[in-house]
Amino acid sequence: PTNPLFLQVAVKNSLDIFYFNVPFDLSAVLVEGAAMTRDQFTAIWQRVGDTGQSNTVVNANGMDAETVKRYLAFDNVNYVAQRQVDGALLLYMSATTSNNCVVTAEITVPGGGGQIKVGTRTETATLTPIFEAAIAKRLGSR
């Protein structure tokens, strides 16, 4: 898929048929309230493995973990769990599309602020760059 995503529309009337593309964000097709359990998340995370993980960095200086969770919830990216590692907080998040494709993410929020690392794993690899762009857009646009 392209980024941004496009909905192809055709309108037929008495004059002609008109075709056009309507851009939309990934969040428009993420299911509301599709939170996963830790076990469901872990199963997908392990099945995809390290080789299927994509990493990116988001410049969201000064954003704490609670703010990250709140901002991502606006886009139907759901909180699963968290843990503390070396002064950083790792958030485990998931999102499900309307056609049941699941994207999982490990978001590293440094203790003193700074750049946020996003590790994405999904069995639908074509969603990875679109999901990462959606995360960057949400967290970087404050």
GROMACS .gro file of C-alpha atoms in nm:
model
  142
    1PRO     CA    1   0.000   0.000   0.000
    2THR     CA    2   0.099   0.360  -0.050
    3ASN     CA    3   0.143   0.616   0.222
    4PRO     CA    4  -0.092   0.788   0.258
    5LEU     CA    5  -0.354   0.528   0.186
    6PHE     CA    6  -0.611   0.609  -0.082
    7LEU     CA    7  -0.973   0.512  -0.120
    8GLN     CA    8  -1.061   0.484  -0.489
    9VAL     CA    9  -1.406   0.627  -0.554
   10ALA     CA   10  -1.627   0.622  -0.862
   11VAL     CA   11  -1.940   0.835  -0.893
   12LYS     CA   12  -2.180   0.771  -1.178
   13ASN     CA   13  -2.440   1.026  -1.272
   14SER     CA   14  -2.637   1.125  -1.586
   15LEU     CA   15  -2.337   1.312  -1.730
   16ASP     CA   16  -2.050   1.066  -1.686
   17ILE     CA   17  -1.857   0.851  -1.445
   18PHE     CA   18  -1.606   1.035  -1.227
   19TYR     CA   19  -1.311   0.859  -1.065
   20PHE     CA   20  -1.098   1.004  -0.788
   21ASN     CA   21  -0.877   0.907  -0.491
   22VAL     CA   22  -0.950   1.010  -0.134
   23PRO     CA   23  -0.645   0.998   0.097
   24PHE     CA   24  -0.691   0.866   0.451
   25ASP     CA   25  -0.476   0.781   0.752
   26LEU     CA   26  -0.420   0.427   0.876
   27SER     CA   27  -0.609   0.516   1.194
   28ALA     CA   28  -0.931   0.526   0.988
   29VAL     CA   29  -0.913   0.147   0.948
   30LEU     CA   30  -0.786   0.059   1.295
   31VAL     CA   31  -1.057  -0.104   1.504
   32GLU     CA   32  -1.164   0.078   1.817
   33GLY     CA   33  -1.143  -0.123   2.138
   34ALA     CA   34  -0.945  -0.411   1.983
   35ALA     CA   35  -0.703  -0.438   2.276
   36MET     CA   36  -0.503  -0.759   2.299
   37THR     CA   37  -0.411  -0.960   2.606
   38ARG     CA   38  -0.044  -1.005   2.694
   39ASP     CA   39  -0.061  -1.367   2.578
   40GLN     CA   40  -0.205  -1.273   2.238
   41PHE     CA   41   0.056  -1.000   2.197
   42THR     CA   42   0.342  -1.232   2.298
   43ALA     CA   43   0.229  -1.502   2.056
   44ILE     CA   44   0.240  -1.264   1.758
   45TRP     CA   45   0.558  -1.090   1.879
   46GLN     CA   46   0.744  -1.422   1.906
   47ARG     CA   47   0.601  -1.566   1.585
   48VAL     CA   48   0.726  -1.269   1.381
   49GLY     CA   49   1.060  -1.269   1.565
   50ASP     CA   50   1.359  -1.035   1.553
   51THR     CA   51   1.409  -1.084   1.179
   52GLY     CA   52   1.062  -0.944   1.109
   53GLN     CA   53   1.110  -0.638   1.330
   54SER     CA   54   1.147  -0.289   1.187
   55ASN     CA   55   1.293  -0.010   1.400
   56THR     CA   56   1.251   0.362   1.364
   57VAL     CA   57   1.309   0.669   1.577
   58VAL     CA   58   1.052   0.943   1.642
   59ASN     CA   59   1.159   1.289   1.751
   60ALA     CA   60   0.910   1.351   2.032
   61ASN     CA   61   1.128   1.529   2.287
   62GLY     CA   62   0.982   1.575   2.631
   63MET     CA   63   0.699   1.326   2.587
   64ASP     CA   64   0.649   1.089   2.879
   65ALA     CA   65   0.503   0.737   2.867
   66GLU     CA   66   0.154   0.839   2.978
   67THR     CA   67   0.137   1.103   2.706
   68VAL     CA   68   0.253   0.851   2.445
   69LYS     CA   69  -0.019   0.605   2.554
   70ARG     CA   70  -0.285   0.878   2.549
   71TYR     CA   71  -0.182   1.012   2.205
   72LEU     CA   72  -0.170   0.666   2.047
   73ALA     CA   73  -0.510   0.577   2.195
   74PHE     CA   74  -0.654   0.858   1.978
   75ASP     CA   75  -0.555   0.645   1.676
   76ASN     CA   76  -0.680   0.313   1.819
   77VAL     CA   77  -0.330   0.190   1.906
   78ASN     CA   78  -0.392   0.004   2.230
   79TYR     CA   79  -0.175  -0.034   2.539
   80VAL     CA   80  -0.087  -0.394   2.629
   81ALA     CA   81   0.191  -0.381   2.891
   82GLN     CA   82   0.503  -0.198   3.002
   83ARG     CA   83   0.836  -0.262   3.173
   84GLN     CA   84   1.130  -0.058   3.296
   85VAL     CA   85   1.476  -0.122   3.142
   86ASP     CA   86   1.790   0.084   3.208
   87GLY     CA   87   1.601   0.402   3.297
   88ALA     CA   88   1.371   0.379   2.994
   89LEU     CA   89   1.010   0.265   2.990
   90LEU     CA   90   0.915   0.010   2.724
   91LEU     CA   91   0.550   0.026   2.618
   92TYR     CA   92   0.396  -0.267   2.434
   93MET     CA   93   0.116  -0.158   2.203
   94SER     CA   94  -0.108  -0.323   1.944
   95ALA     CA   95  -0.349  -0.224   1.670
   96THR     CA   96  -0.588  -0.426   1.457
   97THR     CA   97  -0.716  -0.324   1.114
   98SER     CA   98  -1.076  -0.369   1.006
   99ASN     CA   99  -0.969  -0.677   0.805
  100ASN     CA  100  -0.801  -0.833   1.115
  101CYS     CA  101  -0.436  -0.758   1.039
  102VAL     CA  102  -0.254  -0.708   1.368
  103VAL     CA  103   0.042  -0.474   1.422
  104THR     CA  104   0.244  -0.492   1.743
  105ALA     CA  105   0.496  -0.238   1.868
  106GLU     CA  106   0.754  -0.191   2.140
  107ILE     CA  107   0.792   0.180   2.210
  108THR     CA  108   1.094   0.287   2.414
  109VAL     CA  109   1.040   0.611   2.603
  110PRO     CA  110   1.366   0.738   2.758
  111GLY     CA  111   1.349   0.847   3.123
  112GLY     CA  112   1.478   1.199   3.070
  113GLY     CA  113   1.297   1.268   2.745
  114GLY     CA  114   1.454   1.249   2.403
  115GLN     CA  115   1.392   1.045   2.094
  116ILE     CA  116   1.143   0.759   2.111
  117LYS     CA  117   1.236   0.427   1.953
  118VAL     CA  118   0.959   0.227   1.786
  119GLY     CA  119   1.005  -0.144   1.710
  120THR     CA  120   0.726  -0.280   1.491
  121ARG     CA  121   0.636  -0.643   1.425
  122THR     CA  122   0.348  -0.769   1.213
  123GLU     CA  123   0.264  -1.072   1.003
  124THR     CA  124   0.149  -0.828   0.733
  125ALA     CA  125   0.481  -0.665   0.647
  126THR     CA  126   0.329  -0.413   0.404
  127LEU     CA  127   0.164  -0.240   0.702
  128THR     CA  128   0.496  -0.168   0.876
  129PRO     CA  129   0.596   0.158   0.698
  130ILE     CA  130   0.239   0.290   0.710
  131PHE     CA  131   0.209   0.212   1.082
  132GLU     CA  132   0.547   0.371   1.156
  133ALA     CA  133   0.446   0.683   0.961
  134ALA     CA  134   0.119   0.703   1.157
  135ILE     CA  135   0.307   0.675   1.488
  136ALA     CA  136   0.558   0.941   1.381
  137LYS     CA  137   0.278   1.172   1.269
  138ARG     CA  138   0.085   1.136   1.595
  139LEU     CA  139   0.381   1.164   1.832
  140GLY     CA  140   0.572   1.422   1.633
  141SER     CA  141   0.281   1.662   1.579
  142ARG     CA  142   0.233   1.830   1.914
   0.00000   0.00000   0.00000
